[in-house]
Amino acid sequence: MNSSKFKQYNFNAIAIRDYYPSKEQPTNSLWVYEQVKGLQKYGINSLVVSPSPYIPKILRNTKRFYKYPYINRNIENYKDTYVIRYPYIKLPSKYFLKYNTLMVNHILKKYISKFKPLIIHAHFGRNGVAAVKDCKNKNIPLVTFFYGDDVGVAEYANKLKKYYLNLMRWGDLFIALSIDMRKDLINMGFPPEKTIVHHLGVDLSLFNPRKRDKENEQIIFLCAGRFHKYKGAQDCIKAFAIVAEKYNNIQLRLIGDGPYIDNLKMLCNELNINDKIIFINNFKMDNPRKVVLDEMNNADVFLFTPFESEIGMKTGTPVVLMEAQAMQLPCIATDHAGIPEVLNFGRSGILVRQRDIEQIANKMEELINNKEKRINLGLSGREYIEKEFNLDRQIYKLSEIYHNLISKK
């Protein structure tokens, strides 16, 4: 490694997150960016090591790969954070998880040797696995964040447990996003005394909700996110189709993209509701973040209905659900994984059973007919997010955790 080109930098921490936000995908893992940026205020200056799959030019602009970040062996300034997107040949993790982890470790150790960080924070369990051996050998505290799809129950948990054995033994701290997730980690074998709950947060200054007491001629339901099968947007569509048979003044808008998007469009066609459904791919727009905020401000009800996969994979505590509440949107969401915690266990939003289309439809109809309840849920949601998921507060708490670990080492 050419050391001279890094002389201008002074990092005391390394963050590991593949798919760190980029020009191509500015909304991806935005919470990691906000942590890295926010921690600077408390003396934690991180280099983000973001191993990036090498995408040949011939594939770059295809539907599947257009959102992938460009590789960069040099340190770049991304919105006042510093990231290096070192290339590697990534194989499907379903079959080659250990190989991908070895590649990330090979990349990471270059920067551990160069910058000698006081702490490493790995985002997602697989990056904790990639870092643990070098952290142990060099006596560097390692914090590993788990987010949902890297935690599991049933068949998936058994597979991950073998993979996580060294991390369980040598990692310094394991952060779960919810009570439910912490329980799953402990059941997998993570030591309870080193496994804590720490909530993500949202920057409340970005969320300026409109007044929702005006009479709306049309009730707009909104879904937003990455569209995968287990995110459950298909259940929102099926429930909406039931309600649309009774009400003409409703619309469903879906913002985002993902591998399941064509399935969702086919479903709308089969249910004959295309005239009441709007798909918006904000990833192909100049400011995808603003598109989401504008749509939230114009909507009346937010829907989010993920469910547990057949092998036990779960989601975490969805930031998009925090954002919807911050925008005073009443929310209907499934009682899945950490979602009840984000909705204050049903006190700041409506919880429904996973995959229960009839119940989702009933709650949608209830909010169509009860404007007062929509307003009150929106106000309760904003108040709860201000208290429990305030980004400034959560960053400060995290900085205290980091400094305590550093001082102990």
Short mmCIF file of C-alpha atoms in Angstrom, two decimals:
data_model
loop_
_atom_site.label_atom_id
_atom_site.label_comp_id
_atom_site.label_asym_id
_atom_site.label_seq_id
_atom_site.Cartn_x
_atom_site.Cartn_y
_atom_site.Cartn_z
CA MET A 1 0.00 0.00 0.00
CA ASN A 2 1.27 3.45 -0.90
CA SER A 3 1.30 5.17 2.50
CA SER A 4 2.12 8.67 1.27
CA LYS A 5 -1.27 9.25 -0.33
CA PHE A 6 -2.99 8.69 3.05
CA LYS A 7 -0.84 11.09 5.11
CA GLN A 8 -3.50 13.81 5.10
CA TYR A 9 -6.02 11.57 6.91
CA ASN A 10 -6.35 10.99 10.63
CA PHE A 11 -8.88 8.28 11.45
CA ASN A 12 -9.33 6.76 14.91
CA ALA A 13 -12.13 4.40 13.87
CA ILE A 14 -13.07 2.17 10.98
CA ALA A 15 -16.65 1.46 9.96
CA ILE A 16 -17.38 -1.51 7.72
CA ARG A 17 -20.44 -1.39 5.50
CA ASP A 18 -20.71 -2.78 2.00
CA TYR A 19 -23.21 -0.73 -0.04
CA TYR A 20 -22.49 2.47 1.88
CA PRO A 21 -24.54 5.34 0.42
CA SER A 22 -23.25 6.58 -2.92
CA LYS A 23 -24.17 8.86 -5.79
CA GLU A 24 -25.82 5.87 -7.47
CA GLN A 25 -27.76 4.83 -4.34
CA PRO A 26 -27.91 7.75 -1.87
CA THR A 27 -30.69 6.25 0.26
CA ASN A 28 -29.01 2.88 0.82
CA SER A 29 -28.10 2.28 4.48
CA LEU A 30 -28.63 5.95 5.20
CA TRP A 31 -28.62 5.22 8.92
CA VAL A 32 -24.97 4.09 8.70
CA TYR A 33 -24.01 7.37 7.04
CA GLU A 34 -25.88 9.31 9.74
CA GLN A 35 -24.04 7.41 12.47
CA VAL A 36 -20.63 7.94 10.89
CA LYS A 37 -21.35 11.64 10.33
CA GLY A 38 -22.92 12.18 13.76
CA LEU A 39 -20.11 10.48 15.67
CA GLN A 40 -17.60 12.98 14.29
CA LYS A 41 -19.04 15.54 16.70
CA TYR A 42 -17.96 13.32 19.59
CA GLY A 43 -14.42 12.61 18.40
CA ILE A 44 -15.05 9.33 16.56
CA ASN A 45 -13.61 9.94 13.07
CA SER A 46 -14.24 6.93 10.88
CA LEU A 47 -12.89 5.68 7.60
CA VAL A 48 -15.72 3.71 6.01
CA VAL A 49 -14.38 0.56 4.37
CA SER A 50 -17.07 -0.36 1.86
CA PRO A 51 -16.03 -3.39 -0.19
CA SER A 52 -17.81 -3.03 -3.52
CA PRO A 53 -18.62 -5.73 -6.08
CA TYR A 54 -16.80 -5.30 -9.36
CA ILE A 55 -19.41 -4.74 -12.11
CA PRO A 56 -18.14 -4.99 -15.72
CA LYS A 57 -19.02 -2.03 -17.92
CA ILE A 58 -21.19 -4.18 -20.15
CA LEU A 59 -23.49 -4.88 -17.17
CA ARG A 60 -23.31 -1.52 -15.42
CA ASN A 61 -26.47 0.05 -16.88
CA THR A 62 -28.69 -3.03 -16.85
CA LYS A 63 -31.77 -3.17 -14.65
CA ARG A 64 -30.07 -5.36 -12.08
CA PHE A 65 -26.82 -3.42 -11.65
CA TYR A 66 -27.50 0.26 -12.31
CA LYS A 67 -27.76 1.06 -8.57
CA TYR A 68 -24.40 -0.46 -7.59
CA PRO A 69 -21.74 2.07 -6.48
CA TYR A 70 -18.65 2.59 -8.62
CA ILE A 71 -15.44 1.16 -7.19
CA ASN A 72 -12.73 3.48 -5.91
CA ARG A 73 -9.37 2.41 -4.48
CA ASN A 74 -8.78 5.94 -3.21
CA ILE A 75 -10.46 7.56 -0.24
CA GLU A 76 -13.35 9.75 -1.37
CA ASN A 77 -15.29 12.40 0.49
CA TYR A 78 -18.95 11.46 0.48
CA LYS A 79 -20.98 14.27 2.07
CA ASP A 80 -18.32 14.99 4.69
CA THR A 81 -17.60 11.34 5.46
CA TYR A 82 -14.65 9.36 4.11
CA VAL A 83 -15.11 6.09 2.29
CA ILE A 84 -13.06 3.70 0.22
CA ARG A 85 -15.00 1.41 -2.14
CA TYR A 86 -12.37 -1.25 -2.71
CA PRO A 87 -13.33 -3.73 -5.47
CA TYR A 88 -13.72 -7.47 -5.15
CA ILE A 89 -15.41 -10.26 -7.06
CA LYS A 90 -18.55 -10.97 -5.09
CA LEU A 91 -20.30 -14.33 -5.39
CA PRO A 92 -23.88 -15.11 -4.28
CA SER A 93 -23.77 -15.11 -0.48
CA LYS A 94 -26.41 -17.83 -0.32
CA TYR A 95 -23.73 -20.26 -1.47
CA PHE A 96 -20.42 -18.44 -0.92
CA LEU A 97 -20.84 -16.56 2.35
CA LYS A 98 -17.43 -17.64 3.72
CA TYR A 99 -15.67 -16.67 0.50
CA ASN A 100 -17.21 -13.18 0.52
CA THR A 101 -16.26 -12.78 4.18
CA LEU A 102 -12.64 -13.71 3.42
CA MET A 103 -12.55 -11.12 0.64
CA VAL A 104 -13.85 -8.42 2.99
CA ASN A 105 -11.25 -9.44 5.60
CA HIS A 106 -8.48 -9.24 3.00
CA ILE A 107 -9.54 -5.68 2.14
CA LEU A 108 -10.09 -4.59 5.73
CA LYS A 109 -6.73 -5.64 7.14
CA LYS A 110 -4.96 -3.20 4.79
CA TYR A 111 -6.60 -0.25 6.53
CA ILE A 112 -6.36 -1.66 10.04
CA SER A 113 -2.58 -1.90 9.57
CA LYS A 114 -2.36 1.58 8.09
CA PHE A 115 -4.56 3.61 10.45
CA LYS A 116 -4.38 1.55 13.68
CA PRO A 117 -7.95 2.47 14.74
CA LEU A 118 -9.01 2.69 18.36
CA ILE A 119 -12.32 1.00 17.56
CA ILE A 120 -14.06 -0.78 14.68
CA HIS A 121 -17.79 -0.76 14.13
CA ALA A 122 -19.03 -3.44 11.75
CA HIS A 123 -22.48 -3.07 10.26
CA PHE A 124 -24.20 -6.43 9.76
CA GLY A 125 -22.97 -9.65 11.32
CA ARG A 126 -21.03 -10.79 8.26
CA ASN A 127 -18.75 -7.74 8.53
CA GLY A 128 -18.21 -8.46 12.21
CA VAL A 129 -17.05 -11.94 11.21
CA ALA A 130 -14.68 -10.39 8.67
CA ALA A 131 -13.15 -8.10 11.31
CA VAL A 132 -13.00 -10.23 14.45
CA LYS A 133 -9.70 -12.05 13.89
CA ASP A 134 -7.68 -8.88 13.27
CA CYS A 135 -9.43 -7.02 16.11
CA LYS A 136 -8.55 -9.84 18.51
CA ASN A 137 -4.92 -9.99 17.37
CA LYS A 138 -4.43 -6.22 17.61
CA ASN A 139 -6.57 -5.70 20.74
CA ILE A 140 -9.01 -3.37 18.99
CA PRO A 141 -12.58 -3.23 20.39
CA LEU A 142 -15.12 -4.50 17.86
CA VAL A 143 -18.78 -3.41 17.89
CA THR A 144 -21.08 -5.38 15.60
CA PHE A 145 -24.50 -4.07 14.62
CA PHE A 146 -27.21 -6.51 13.58
CA TYR A 147 -30.11 -5.42 11.42
CA GLY A 148 -32.50 -8.31 10.86
CA ASP A 149 -31.57 -10.38 7.85
CA ASP A 150 -28.31 -11.30 9.61
CA VAL A 151 -30.22 -12.65 12.62
CA GLY A 152 -32.48 -15.64 12.45
CA VAL A 153 -34.62 -18.29 14.02
CA ALA A 154 -35.25 -21.89 13.02
CA GLU A 155 -33.19 -23.24 10.11
CA TYR A 156 -31.53 -19.91 9.37
CA ALA A 157 -30.32 -19.48 12.96
CA ASN A 158 -28.68 -22.90 12.95
CA LYS A 159 -26.79 -22.02 9.79
CA LEU A 160 -25.64 -18.66 11.15
CA LYS A 161 -24.61 -19.96 14.56
CA LYS A 162 -21.70 -21.98 13.13
CA TYR A 163 -20.66 -18.99 11.06
CA TYR A 164 -20.72 -16.64 14.07
CA LEU A 165 -18.80 -18.80 16.59
CA ASN A 166 -15.57 -16.76 16.62
CA LEU A 167 -17.50 -13.49 16.63
CA MET A 168 -19.56 -14.68 19.62
CA ARG A 169 -16.35 -15.54 21.46
CA TRP A 170 -14.13 -12.57 20.64
CA GLY A 171 -16.43 -9.66 19.72
CA ASP A 172 -16.63 -6.91 22.33
CA LEU A 173 -20.20 -5.71 21.88
CA PHE A 174 -23.22 -6.83 19.89
CA ILE A 175 -25.92 -4.27 19.17
CA ALA A 176 -29.48 -5.32 18.39
CA LEU A 177 -32.05 -2.84 17.14
CA SER A 178 -34.94 -4.20 19.20
CA ILE A 179 -35.84 -6.35 22.19
CA ASP A 180 -36.99 -9.08 19.82
CA MET A 181 -33.68 -9.05 17.95
CA ARG A 182 -31.64 -9.19 21.15
CA LYS A 183 -33.63 -12.23 22.24
CA ASP A 184 -32.91 -13.94 18.91
CA LEU A 185 -29.18 -13.19 19.20
CA ILE A 186 -29.01 -14.62 22.72
CA ASN A 187 -30.92 -17.71 21.61
CA MET A 188 -28.31 -18.17 18.87
CA GLY A 189 -25.53 -18.12 21.47
CA PHE A 190 -24.38 -14.51 21.78
CA PRO A 191 -23.41 -13.71 25.40
CA PRO A 192 -26.22 -11.71 27.08
CA GLU A 193 -23.78 -9.50 29.00
CA LYS A 194 -22.31 -8.23 25.71
CA THR A 195 -25.59 -7.94 23.77
CA ILE A 196 -27.57 -4.71 24.09
CA VAL A 197 -30.44 -2.86 22.42
CA HIS A 198 -29.67 0.47 20.80
CA HIS A 199 -32.26 2.15 18.61
CA LEU A 200 -31.57 3.81 15.31
CA GLY A 201 -32.81 7.36 14.91
CA VAL A 202 -34.02 9.90 12.40
CA ASP A 203 -33.01 13.51 11.92
CA LEU A 204 -36.22 15.22 12.99
CA SER A 205 -35.17 18.53 11.45
CA LEU A 206 -35.78 16.96 8.02
CA PHE A 207 -39.40 16.09 8.75
CA ASN A 208 -41.84 18.97 8.61
CA PRO A 209 -45.30 17.45 8.38
CA ARG A 210 -48.20 19.32 6.83
CA LYS A 211 -51.42 19.84 8.73
CA ARG A 212 -53.58 16.77 8.28
CA ASP A 213 -56.90 18.21 9.45
CA LYS A 214 -58.07 19.37 6.03
CA GLU A 215 -60.78 17.48 4.21
CA ASN A 216 -59.29 15.17 1.61
CA GLU A 217 -61.34 14.19 -1.38
CA GLN A 218 -58.96 11.30 -1.96
CA ILE A 219 -57.34 9.07 0.67
CA ILE A 220 -53.80 8.14 -0.34
CA PHE A 221 -52.16 4.99 1.02
CA LEU A 222 -48.37 4.80 0.72
CA CYS A 223 -45.76 2.02 0.65
CA ALA A 224 -42.04 2.78 0.36
CA GLY A 225 -38.83 0.79 0.36
CA ARG A 226 -36.84 -1.91 -1.35
CA PHE A 227 -39.28 -4.39 -2.84
CA HIS A 228 -38.36 -7.94 -1.87
CA LYS A 229 -40.79 -10.81 -1.41
CA TYR A 230 -40.61 -10.75 2.39
CA LYS A 231 -41.15 -6.99 2.63
CA GLY A 232 -44.79 -7.85 2.00
CA ALA A 233 -45.92 -5.11 -0.40
CA GLN A 234 -48.00 -7.78 -2.17
CA ASP A 235 -50.13 -8.07 0.98
CA CYS A 236 -50.74 -4.30 0.94
CA ILE A 237 -51.86 -4.58 -2.68
CA LYS A 238 -54.22 -7.48 -1.98
CA ALA A 239 -55.76 -5.66 0.99
CA PHE A 240 -56.09 -2.48 -1.04
CA ALA A 241 -57.93 -4.40 -3.76
CA ILE A 242 -60.53 -5.51 -1.20
CA VAL A 243 -61.04 -1.96 0.04
CA ALA A 244 -61.08 -0.53 -3.50
CA GLU A 245 -64.26 -2.51 -4.22
CA LYS A 246 -66.09 -0.30 -1.69
CA TYR A 247 -64.38 3.07 -2.13
CA ASN A 248 -63.65 5.04 -5.28
CA ASN A 249 -61.78 7.88 -3.56
CA ILE A 250 -58.63 5.93 -2.62
CA GLN A 251 -55.23 5.43 -4.20
CA LEU A 252 -52.18 3.30 -3.40
CA ARG A 253 -48.72 4.67 -4.22
CA LEU A 254 -45.62 2.47 -4.06
CA ILE A 255 -42.19 4.15 -4.01
CA GLY A 256 -39.00 2.22 -4.58
CA ASP A 257 -37.47 -0.58 -6.59
CA GLY A 258 -36.18 -4.10 -6.04
CA PRO A 259 -36.18 -7.64 -7.39
CA TYR A 260 -39.88 -8.16 -6.61
CA ILE A 261 -41.18 -5.11 -8.45
CA ASP A 262 -42.33 -6.98 -11.57
CA ASN A 263 -44.28 -9.43 -9.41
CA LEU A 264 -46.07 -6.52 -7.75
CA LYS A 265 -47.00 -4.97 -11.09
CA MET A 266 -48.31 -8.31 -12.37
CA LEU A 267 -50.41 -8.67 -9.21
CA CYS A 268 -51.99 -5.24 -9.73
CA ASN A 269 -52.85 -6.25 -13.27
CA GLU A 270 -54.40 -9.55 -12.13
CA LEU A 271 -56.51 -7.75 -9.52
CA ASN A 272 -57.62 -5.18 -12.10
CA ILE A 273 -56.65 -2.19 -9.94
CA ASN A 274 -54.05 -0.53 -12.18
CA ASP A 275 -56.15 2.63 -12.38
CA LYS A 276 -55.78 3.15 -8.60
CA ILE A 277 -52.10 2.18 -8.24
CA ILE A 278 -49.07 4.40 -8.88
CA PHE A 279 -45.50 3.00 -8.98
CA ILE A 280 -42.67 5.51 -8.49
CA ASN A 281 -39.02 4.47 -8.90
CA ASN A 282 -37.35 7.20 -6.87
CA PHE A 283 -33.93 5.55 -7.36
CA LYS A 284 -33.94 6.83 -10.94
CA MET A 285 -34.69 10.42 -9.93
CA ASP A 286 -32.23 13.21 -9.13
CA ASN A 287 -33.15 13.39 -5.45
CA PRO A 288 -34.65 10.06 -4.34
CA ARG A 289 -34.72 11.13 -0.71
CA LYS A 290 -36.82 14.23 -1.40
CA VAL A 291 -39.26 12.13 -3.44
CA VAL A 292 -39.94 9.91 -0.41
CA LEU A 293 -40.40 12.88 1.95
CA ASP A 294 -42.74 14.65 -0.48
CA GLU A 295 -44.81 11.51 -0.95
CA MET A 296 -45.05 11.03 2.80
CA ASN A 297 -46.25 14.59 3.20
CA ASN A 298 -48.97 14.08 0.60
CA ALA A 299 -50.14 10.69 1.87
CA ASP A 300 -52.82 9.94 4.46
CA VAL A 301 -51.84 6.45 5.68
CA PHE A 302 -48.57 4.52 5.56
CA LEU A 303 -48.53 0.73 5.05
CA PHE A 304 -45.67 -1.64 5.90
CA THR A 305 -46.35 -5.38 6.04
CA PRO A 306 -43.17 -7.55 6.03
CA PHE A 307 -43.28 -11.13 7.28
CA GLU A 308 -40.91 -13.84 8.45
CA SER A 309 -39.47 -16.06 5.69
CA GLU A 310 -39.91 -19.81 5.55
CA ILE A 311 -36.46 -20.42 7.04
CA GLY A 312 -36.74 -17.81 9.79
CA MET A 313 -35.25 -14.62 8.30
CA LYS A 314 -36.64 -11.40 9.78
CA THR A 315 -36.49 -7.70 9.15
CA GLY A 316 -35.22 -5.30 11.84
CA THR A 317 -36.63 -1.95 12.98
CA PRO A 318 -37.45 -0.27 9.66
CA VAL A 319 -36.19 3.29 9.40
CA VAL A 320 -38.88 4.05 6.82
CA LEU A 321 -41.48 3.36 9.51
CA MET A 322 -39.74 5.81 11.85
CA GLU A 323 -39.72 8.39 9.06
CA ALA A 324 -43.42 7.95 8.34
CA GLN A 325 -44.24 8.55 12.00
CA ALA A 326 -41.90 11.54 12.08
CA MET A 327 -44.03 12.91 9.24
CA GLN A 328 -47.14 12.36 11.40
CA LEU A 329 -48.44 9.65 9.10
CA PRO A 330 -50.72 7.08 10.76
CA CYS A 331 -49.17 3.67 10.16
CA ILE A 332 -50.50 0.16 9.68
CA ALA A 333 -47.77 -2.46 10.04
CA THR A 334 -47.33 -6.13 10.85
CA ASP A 335 -46.45 -7.42 14.32
CA HIS A 336 -43.17 -8.73 12.95
CA ALA A 337 -39.67 -8.66 14.52
CA GLY A 338 -38.90 -5.17 15.91
CA ILE A 339 -41.85 -3.39 14.29
CA PRO A 340 -44.04 -3.39 17.44
CA GLU A 341 -41.23 -1.52 19.22
CA VAL A 342 -41.13 1.12 16.47
CA LEU A 343 -44.91 1.57 16.80
CA ASN A 344 -44.72 1.79 20.60
CA PHE A 345 -46.28 -1.67 20.85
CA GLY A 346 -49.46 -0.54 19.12
CA ARG A 347 -49.91 2.77 20.90
CA SER A 348 -48.56 4.99 18.09
CA GLY A 349 -49.75 2.89 15.14
CA ILE A 350 -51.93 -0.05 14.20
CA LEU A 351 -50.41 -3.54 14.37
CA VAL A 352 -51.82 -6.36 12.27
CA ARG A 353 -51.01 -10.05 12.02
CA GLN A 354 -48.48 -11.13 9.41
CA ARG A 355 -50.08 -12.20 6.12
CA ASP A 356 -53.62 -11.45 7.37
CA ILE A 357 -55.01 -9.70 4.30
CA GLU A 358 -58.51 -9.33 5.73
CA GLN A 359 -57.26 -7.65 8.90
CA ILE A 360 -55.06 -5.26 6.91
CA ALA A 361 -58.06 -4.35 4.74
CA ASN A 362 -60.28 -3.84 7.79
CA LYS A 363 -57.80 -1.45 9.39
CA MET A 364 -57.40 0.45 6.12
CA GLU A 365 -61.17 0.87 5.95
CA GLU A 366 -61.27 1.95 9.59
CA LEU A 367 -58.81 4.79 8.89
CA ILE A 368 -60.64 5.82 5.73
CA ASN A 369 -63.76 6.42 7.82
CA ASN A 370 -62.13 7.94 10.91
CA LYS A 371 -60.20 11.12 10.22
CA GLU A 372 -59.86 11.89 13.93
CA LYS A 373 -58.10 8.57 14.51
CA ARG A 374 -55.76 9.27 11.60
CA ILE A 375 -54.83 12.63 13.12
CA ASN A 376 -54.38 11.27 16.66
CA LEU A 377 -52.24 8.35 15.52
CA GLY A 378 -50.07 10.73 13.51
CA LEU A 379 -49.53 12.99 16.51
CA SER A 380 -48.76 10.03 18.79
CA GLY A 381 -46.29 8.66 16.28
CA ARG A 382 -44.36 11.91 15.99
CA GLU A 383 -44.21 12.28 19.77
CA TYR A 384 -42.91 8.72 20.20
CA ILE A 385 -40.20 9.13 17.56
CA GLU A 386 -39.05 12.38 19.18
CA LYS A 387 -38.66 10.51 22.47
CA GLU A 388 -37.23 7.11 21.46
CA PHE A 389 -35.79 7.41 17.95
CA ASN A 390 -34.28 10.89 17.94
CA LEU A 391 -31.04 10.71 15.94
CA ASP A 392 -29.15 13.28 18.05
CA ARG A 393 -29.91 11.45 21.29
CA GLN A 394 -29.06 8.05 19.87
CA ILE A 395 -25.75 9.24 18.42
CA TYR A 396 -24.75 10.72 21.77
CA LYS A 397 -25.58 7.44 23.54
CA LEU A 398 -23.57 5.53 20.95
CA SER A 399 -20.57 7.82 21.37
CA GLU A 400 -20.59 7.12 25.11
CA ILE A 401 -20.64 3.38 24.41
CA TYR A 402 -17.65 3.73 22.05
CA HIS A 403 -15.59 5.86 24.41
CA ASN A 404 -16.21 3.41 27.27
CA LEU A 405 -15.01 0.50 25.14
CA ILE A 406 -11.92 2.41 24.02
CA SER A 407 -10.99 3.36 27.59
CA LYS A 408 -11.34 -0.26 28.77
CA LYS A 409 -9.05 -1.54 26.04
#
